């Protein structure tokens, strides 16, 4: 059996050794609540970490002896300050620097790394770091900088893809892709045509904008995205569109530039059309999208306020991607998970993984979606950007009061271990009383 471990940036390459305690062994629970479907024999499971967010085993090994396959992300938002001072991803020169950096990584690690991801979450990084000031580099030039950032990130990805494809893949025999992120958008009222249009507009603006240039047959930005930003730019008095334009050569360079569709997904929204909401700037990606996103009060929120649990949205998103781009390129779910307060008996996280993975099984077996792998976020409780250590996503609990940062598996780690080893979901894990936790270790 092959396990998969996704690590962000080459500096965290060796953190995967900790996955050993999840991948080995099977619990002795009575399996009366098993899923009807099983995961395919060649389906890959893994756990993700990120170099900036988690302490790593940079000076330790054991990645490969345990038959754990590393998946390395070249860029997960951590840019050297001098490059930020030059404008970061809003400066087209960054494409050359990114290609230089990738060449070094391929030369150093390409003999052992066979799965590469170029960039993690273009949408989130550009929206929060360039359009807003929630993440570094905190440019906050809304309606302009986020589009410059994503435009050059896409071109940087394509340049690195072709570098690997032509110079390294022939003898290193690996694959390379990109990771995009998206919530799913449900129409607030399925009988309201404006809400239905708003949900589709959200998905095109927040996912299609980055996926369409790579995975569609036509290439380039989606027509809806191009027309909407062009028209709003003109009405706002701009002399040209705030969304940059690809040359015909760049369209061809981008189209087909990924061996898999990396997808990060956590939650869904209820979408309705809106001209303006509190907090929106004009211009901005929010205003350009024109969608009010809400959470259904019936959806549980176990931790971070933005993450409401709605498993059916996962299946619907996988189907939306399949309908848009077909089944030729496999989908690898590179992040999926839930935050809470950090309990070892994390029943809500167990339920989250079981129910979301059930939707993934349905997407594979009943809908024909080509999903090749699933990677849980995250291995252990981590530093969640501006939320710091206040939210807990880990399968392992980290005692931050201990000098050794002692780690303990949560019930969700044991549950996930069984899913990985049996290729089935055991829904009875949510029924386990807390006093039996130690018997399962």
Coordinates of N, CA and C in Angstrom, one line a residue, residues 251-413:
X251 N -1.4 31.8 -23.9 CA -2.6 30.9 -23.8 C -2.2 29.5 -24.1
X252 N -1.3 29.3 -25.2 CA -0.9 28.0 -25.5 C 0.0 27.4 -24.5
X253 N 0.9 28.2 -23.9 CA 1.8 27.7 -22.9 C 1.0 27.3 -21.6
X254 N 0.0 27.9 -21.3 CA -0.8 27.6 -20.1 C -1.7 26.4 -20.3
X255 N -2.3 26.3 -21.5 CA -3.3 25.2 -21.7 C -2.6 23.8 -21.6
X256 N -3.2 23.0 -20.8 CA -2.7 21.6 -20.6 C -1.5 21.5 -19.7
X257 N -1.1 22.6 -19.0 CA 0.1 22.6 -18.2 C -0.1 22.1 -16.8
X258 N -0.6 20.9 -16.7 CA -0.8 20.3 -15.4 C -1.1 18.8 -15.6
X259 N -0.4 17.9 -14.8 CA -0.6 16.5 -14.9 C -1.8 16.0 -14.0
X260 N -2.2 16.9 -13.1 CA -3.4 16.6 -12.3 C -4.0 17.9 -11.8
X261 N -5.2 17.8 -11.3 CA -6.0 18.9 -10.8 C -5.9 18.9 -9.3
X262 N -5.0 19.7 -8.7 CA -4.9 19.7 -7.3 C -6.0 20.6 -6.7
X263 N -6.8 20.1 -5.7 CA -7.9 20.8 -5.2 C -7.9 20.9 -3.7
X264 N -8.0 22.1 -3.1 CA -8.2 22.3 -1.7 C -9.6 22.7 -1.5
X265 N -10.3 22.0 -0.6 CA -11.7 22.3 -0.4 C -12.0 22.1 1.1
X266 N -12.8 23.0 1.7 CA -13.2 22.9 3.1 C -14.7 23.1 3.4
X267 N -15.3 24.0 2.7 CA -16.7 24.4 3.0 C -17.5 24.9 1.8
X268 N -18.7 25.3 2.1 CA -19.6 25.8 1.0 C -20.3 27.1 1.5
X269 N -20.9 27.7 0.5 CA -21.7 28.9 0.8 C -23.0 28.8 0.1
X270 N -24.0 29.6 0.6 CA -25.2 29.9 -0.1 C -25.1 31.2 -0.9
X271 N -25.2 31.2 -2.2 CA -25.0 32.3 -3.0 C -26.2 33.0 -3.5
X272 N -26.2 34.4 -3.4 CA -27.2 35.2 -4.0 C -26.6 36.4 -4.6
X273 N -27.2 36.9 -5.6 CA -26.7 38.1 -6.4 C -26.7 39.3 -5.6
X274 N -25.7 40.2 -5.7 CA -25.7 41.4 -4.9 C -24.8 42.4 -5.6
X275 N -25.3 43.7 -5.6 CA -24.5 44.8 -6.2 C -23.5 45.3 -5.3
X276 N -23.8 45.3 -4.0 CA -22.9 45.8 -3.0 C -23.1 45.3 -1.6
X277 N -22.1 45.0 -0.9 CA -22.2 44.5 0.5 C -21.2 45.3 1.4
X278 N -21.5 45.4 2.7 CA -20.6 46.0 3.6 C -19.2 45.4 3.5
X279 N -18.2 46.2 3.5 CA -16.8 45.7 3.4 C -16.3 45.5 2.0
X280 N -17.2 45.6 1.0 CA -16.7 45.5 -0.4 C -16.1 46.9 -0.8
X281 N -15.0 46.8 -1.5 CA -14.4 48.1 -2.1 C -14.8 48.1 -3.5
X282 N -14.7 49.2 -4.1 CA -14.9 49.4 -5.6 C -13.7 50.1 -6.2
X283 N -12.9 49.4 -7.0 CA -13.1 48.0 -7.5 C -12.5 47.0 -6.5
X284 N -12.9 45.8 -6.6 CA -12.3 44.6 -5.9 C -12.8 43.3 -6.5
X285 N -12.2 42.2 -6.1 CA -12.6 40.9 -6.6 C -14.0 40.6 -6.0
X286 N -14.3 41.1 -4.8 CA -15.7 40.9 -4.2 C -16.7 41.6 -5.1
X287 N -16.5 42.8 -5.4 CA -17.4 43.6 -6.2 C -17.5 43.1 -7.6
X288 N -16.4 42.7 -8.2 CA -16.4 42.1 -9.5 C -17.2 40.8 -9.5
X289 N -17.2 40.0 -8.5 CA -17.9 38.8 -8.4 C -19.4 39.0 -8.2
X290 N -19.7 40.0 -7.4 CA -21.1 40.4 -7.2 C -22.0 39.3 -6.5
X291 N -21.4 38.6 -5.6 CA -22.1 37.5 -4.9 C -22.1 37.6 -3.4
X292 N -23.2 37.6 -2.8 CA -23.3 37.5 -1.3 C -23.2 36.1 -0.9
X293 N -22.3 35.7 -0.1 CA -22.1 34.4 0.4 C -22.5 34.3 1.9
X294 N -23.4 33.3 2.2 CA -23.9 33.1 3.5 C -23.7 31.6 3.9
X295 N -23.8 31.3 5.1 CA -23.8 29.9 5.6 C -25.2 29.6 6.1
X296 N -25.6 28.4 5.7 CA -26.9 27.9 6.2 C -26.9 27.7 7.7
X297 N -27.8 28.2 8.5 CA -27.8 28.1 9.9 C -27.8 26.6 10.4
X298 N -28.2 25.7 9.5 CA -28.2 24.3 9.9 C -26.9 23.6 9.7
X299 N -25.9 24.3 9.1 CA -24.6 23.7 8.9 C -23.8 23.9 10.2
X300 N -23.2 22.9 10.8 CA -22.4 23.0 12.0 C -21.1 23.8 11.7
X301 N -20.7 24.6 12.8 CA -19.4 25.3 12.7 C -18.6 24.9 14.0
X302 N -17.8 23.9 13.9 CA -17.1 23.3 15.1 C -15.9 24.2 15.5
X303 N -15.4 25.0 14.6 CA -14.2 25.8 15.0 C -14.1 27.1 14.3
X304 N -13.3 27.4 13.4 CA -13.1 28.7 12.7 C -14.5 29.1 12.1
X305 N -14.9 30.4 12.3 CA -16.2 30.8 11.9 C -16.5 30.7 10.4
X306 N -15.5 30.6 9.6 CA -15.7 30.6 8.1 C -16.0 29.1 7.7
X307 N -15.7 28.1 8.5 CA -15.8 26.8 8.1 C -17.0 26.0 8.6
X308 N -18.1 26.1 7.8 CA -19.3 25.4 8.1 C -19.3 24.0 7.4
X309 N -19.8 23.0 8.1 CA -19.7 21.7 7.6 C -20.9 21.4 6.7
X310 N -20.6 21.1 5.4 CA -21.6 20.8 4.4 C -21.1 19.8 3.4
X311 N -21.0 18.5 3.8 CA -20.4 17.5 3.0 C -21.0 17.4 1.5
X312 N -22.3 17.6 1.2 CA -22.7 17.5 -0.1 C -22.1 18.5 -1.1
X313 N -21.6 19.6 -0.6 CA -20.9 20.6 -1.4 C -19.6 20.0 -2.0
X314 N -19.0 19.1 -1.3 CA -17.8 18.5 -1.8 C -18.0 17.7 -3.1
X315 N -19.0 16.8 -3.0 CA -19.4 16.0 -4.2 C -19.8 16.9 -5.4
X316 N -20.6 18.0 -5.1 CA -21.0 18.9 -6.1 C -19.9 19.6 -6.8
X317 N -18.9 20.0 -6.0 CA -17.7 20.7 -6.5 C -16.9 19.8 -7.4
X318 N -16.7 18.5 -7.0 CA -16.0 17.5 -7.8 C -16.8 17.3 -9.1
X319 N -18.1 17.3 -9.1 CA -18.9 17.2 -10.3 C -18.8 18.4 -11.2
X320 N -18.7 19.6 -10.6 CA -18.6 20.9 -11.3 C -17.3 20.9 -12.1
X321 N -16.2 20.5 -11.4 CA -14.9 20.5 -12.1 C -14.9 19.5 -13.2
X322 N -15.5 18.3 -13.0 CA -15.6 17.3 -14.0 C -16.4 17.7 -15.2
X323 N -17.5 18.4 -15.0 CA -18.3 18.9 -16.1 C -17.6 20.0 -16.9
X324 N -16.8 20.8 -16.2 CA -16.1 21.9 -16.8 C -14.9 21.4 -17.6
X325 N -14.2 20.4 -17.1 CA -12.9 20.1 -17.7 C -12.7 18.6 -18.0
X326 N -13.7 17.8 -17.8 CA -13.6 16.4 -18.2 C -12.9 15.6 -17.2
X327 N -12.6 14.3 -17.6 CA -12.0 13.3 -16.8 C -10.6 12.9 -17.2
X328 N -10.1 13.6 -18.2 CA -8.7 13.2 -18.7 C -7.7 13.4 -17.6
X329 N -7.7 14.6 -17.0 CA -6.8 14.9 -15.9 C -7.3 14.5 -14.6
X330 N -6.6 13.7 -13.8 CA -7.2 13.2 -12.5 C -7.2 14.3 -11.5
X331 N -8.1 14.3 -10.6 CA -8.2 15.2 -9.5 C -7.5 14.6 -8.3
X332 N -6.6 15.4 -7.6 CA -6.1 15.0 -6.3 C -6.5 16.0 -5.3
X333 N -7.2 15.6 -4.3 CA -7.7 16.5 -3.3 C -6.4 16.7 -2.4
X334 N -5.8 17.9 -2.5 CA -4.6 18.2 -1.8 C -4.7 18.8 -0.4
X335 N -6.0 19.2 -0.1 CA -6.3 19.6 1.3 C -7.8 19.5 1.5
X336 N -8.1 18.9 2.7 CA -9.5 18.9 3.2 C -9.4 18.6 4.6
X337 N -10.1 19.4 5.4 CA -10.1 19.1 6.9 C -10.9 20.1 7.6
X338 N -10.9 20.1 8.9 CA -11.8 20.9 9.8 C -11.1 21.3 11.1
X339 N -11.4 22.5 11.5 CA -10.8 23.0 12.8 C -11.8 22.8 13.9
X340 N -11.2 22.7 15.2 CA -12.0 22.7 16.4 C -11.2 23.2 17.5
X341 N -11.5 22.9 18.8 CA -10.9 23.5 19.9 C -9.6 22.7 20.3
X342 N -9.4 21.5 19.7 CA -8.2 20.7 20.0 C -8.4 19.5 20.8
X343 N -9.6 19.0 21.1 CA -9.8 17.8 21.9 C -9.2 16.5 21.3
X344 N -8.7 15.6 22.1 CA -8.2 14.3 21.7 C -9.3 13.5 21.1
X345 N -10.5 13.6 21.8 CA -11.7 12.8 21.4 C -12.5 13.8 20.4
X346 N -11.9 13.9 19.2 CA -12.5 14.9 18.3 C -13.5 14.3 17.4
X347 N -14.7 14.0 18.0 CA -15.7 13.3 17.3 C -16.2 14.1 16.1
X348 N -16.3 15.4 16.2 CA -16.7 16.2 15.1 C -15.8 16.1 13.9
X349 N -14.5 16.1 14.1 CA -13.5 15.9 13.0 C -13.7 14.5 12.4
X350 N -13.9 13.5 13.2 CA -14.1 12.2 12.7 C -15.3 12.2 11.8
X351 N -16.4 12.8 12.3 CA -17.6 12.8 11.4 C -17.3 13.6 10.2
X352 N -16.6 14.7 10.2 CA -16.3 15.5 9.1 C -15.5 14.7 8.0
X353 N -14.5 14.0 8.4 CA -13.7 13.2 7.5 C -14.6 12.1 6.9
X354 N -15.3 11.4 7.8 CA -16.1 10.3 7.3 C -17.2 10.8 6.3
X355 N -17.8 11.9 6.6 CA -18.9 12.3 5.7 C -18.4 13.0 4.4
X356 N -17.3 13.7 4.5 CA -16.7 14.3 3.3 C -16.1 13.2 2.4
X357 N -15.5 12.2 3.0 CA -14.9 11.1 2.2 C -16.0 10.2 1.6
X358 N -17.2 10.1 2.3 CA -18.3 9.4 1.7 C -18.8 10.1 0.4
X359 N -18.8 11.5 0.5 CA -19.2 12.2 -0.7 C -18.2 12.0 -1.9
X360 N -16.9 11.9 -1.5 CA -15.9 11.6 -2.5 C -16.1 10.2 -3.1
X361 N -16.5 9.3 -2.3 CA -16.8 7.9 -2.8 C -17.9 7.9 -3.8
X362 N -19.0 8.7 -3.4 CA -20.1 8.8 -4.3 C -19.8 9.5 -5.6
X363 N -18.9 10.5 -5.6 CA -18.5 11.2 -6.8 C -17.7 10.2 -7.7
X364 N -16.9 9.3 -7.1 CA -16.2 8.4 -7.9 C -17.1 7.3 -8.5
X365 N -17.9 6.6 -7.6 CA -18.6 5.4 -8.0 C -19.9 5.7 -8.7
X366 N -20.6 6.8 -8.3 CA -21.9 7.1 -8.9 C -21.9 8.2 -10.0
X367 N -20.9 9.1 -9.9 CA -20.9 10.2 -10.8 C -19.8 10.1 -11.9
X368 N -18.8 9.2 -11.7 CA -17.8 9.0 -12.7 C -16.7 10.1 -12.6
X369 N -16.5 10.7 -11.5 CA -15.4 11.7 -11.3 C -14.1 11.0 -11.2
X370 N -13.1 11.5 -11.8 CA -11.7 10.9 -11.8 C -10.9 11.5 -10.7
X371 N -11.1 10.9 -9.5 CA -10.4 11.4 -8.3 C -9.4 10.3 -7.9
X372 N -8.1 10.7 -8.0 CA -7.0 9.8 -7.8 C -6.4 9.7 -6.4
X373 N -6.7 10.8 -5.6 CA -6.1 10.8 -4.3 C -6.7 11.8 -3.4
X374 N -6.4 11.6 -2.1 CA -7.0 12.5 -1.0 C -6.0 12.7 0.0
X375 N -5.7 14.0 0.4 CA -4.7 14.4 1.4 C -5.4 15.3 2.4
X376 N -5.3 14.8 3.7 CA -6.0 15.5 4.8 C -5.2 16.7 5.2
X377 N -5.8 17.7 5.6 CA -5.2 18.9 6.3 C -5.6 18.9 7.8
X378 N -4.6 18.7 8.7 CA -3.2 18.6 8.5 C -2.7 17.6 9.5
X379 N -1.4 17.2 9.4 CA -0.8 16.2 10.2 C -0.9 16.5 11.7
X380 N -0.6 17.7 12.1 CA -0.6 18.1 13.5 C -1.0 19.6 13.6
X381 N -1.5 19.9 14.8 CA -1.9 21.3 15.0 C -0.8 22.3 14.6
X382 N -1.2 23.3 13.9 CA -0.2 24.2 13.3 C -0.5 25.6 13.5
X383 N 0.4 26.5 12.9 CA 0.3 27.9 13.0 C -0.6 28.3 11.8
X384 N -1.8 28.8 12.1 CA -2.8 29.1 11.0 C -2.8 30.6 10.7
X385 N -1.7 31.1 10.2 CA -1.6 32.4 9.7 C -2.1 33.4 10.7
X386 N -3.0 34.3 10.4 CA -3.5 35.3 11.4 C -4.2 34.7 12.6
X387 N -4.7 33.5 12.4 CA -5.4 32.9 13.6 C -4.4 32.3 14.6
X388 N -3.1 32.3 14.2 CA -2.1 31.7 15.1 C -2.4 30.3 15.5
X389 N -2.3 30.0 16.8 CA -2.5 28.7 17.3 C -3.9 28.5 17.9
X390 N -4.8 29.4 17.6 CA -6.1 29.4 18.3 C -7.1 28.4 17.6
X391 N -6.8 28.0 16.4 CA -7.7 27.0 15.8 C -6.8 25.7 15.5
X392 N -7.4 24.6 15.7 CA -6.7 23.3 15.6 C -7.3 22.5 14.4
X393 N -6.4 22.2 13.5 CA -6.7 21.4 12.3 C -6.1 20.0 12.3
X394 N -5.2 19.7 13.3 CA -4.4 18.6 13.2 C -5.1 17.3 13.6
X395 N -4.6 16.2 12.9 CA -4.9 14.8 13.3 C -4.2 14.5 14.6
X396 N -3.1 15.2 14.9 CA -2.3 15.0 16.1 C -2.4 16.3 16.9
X397 N -2.6 16.1 18.2 CA -2.6 17.2 19.2 C -1.1 17.6 19.5
X398 N -0.8 18.9 19.5 CA 0.5 19.4 19.9 C 0.3 20.1 21.2
X399 N 1.1 19.7 22.2 CA 1.1 20.4 23.5 C 2.1 21.6 23.4
X400 N 1.6 22.8 23.2 CA 2.5 23.9 23.0 C 3.0 24.4 24.4
X401 N 2.6 23.9 25.5 CA 3.1 24.2 26.8 C 4.3 23.3 27.1
X402 N 4.6 22.3 26.3 CA 5.7 21.4 26.6 C 6.9 21.9 25.8
X403 N 8.1 21.9 26.4 CA 9.3 22.3 25.6 C 9.6 21.3 24.5
X404 N 9.1 20.1 24.6 CA 9.3 19.1 23.5 C 8.1 19.1 22.5
X405 N 7.1 20.0 22.7 CA 6.0 20.0 21.9 C 5.4 18.6 21.7
X406 N 5.1 18.0 22.8 CA 4.6 16.6 22.8 C 3.4 16.5 21.9
X407 N 3.4 15.4 21.1 CA 2.3 15.1 20.1 C 1.6 13.9 20.5
X408 N 0.3 13.9 20.4 CA -0.6 12.8 20.7 C -1.6 12.6 19.5
X409 N -1.8 11.4 19.1 CA -2.8 11.2 18.0 C -4.2 11.4 18.6
X410 N -5.1 12.1 17.8 CA -6.5 12.3 18.2 C -7.3 11.1 17.7
X411 N -8.5 11.0 18.1 CA -9.4 9.9 17.6 C -9.5 10.0 16.1
X412 N -9.4 11.2 15.5 CA -9.5 11.3 14.0 C -8.3 10.7 13.4
X413 N -7.1 10.7 14.0 CA -5.9 10.1 13.4 C -6.1 8.6 13.3

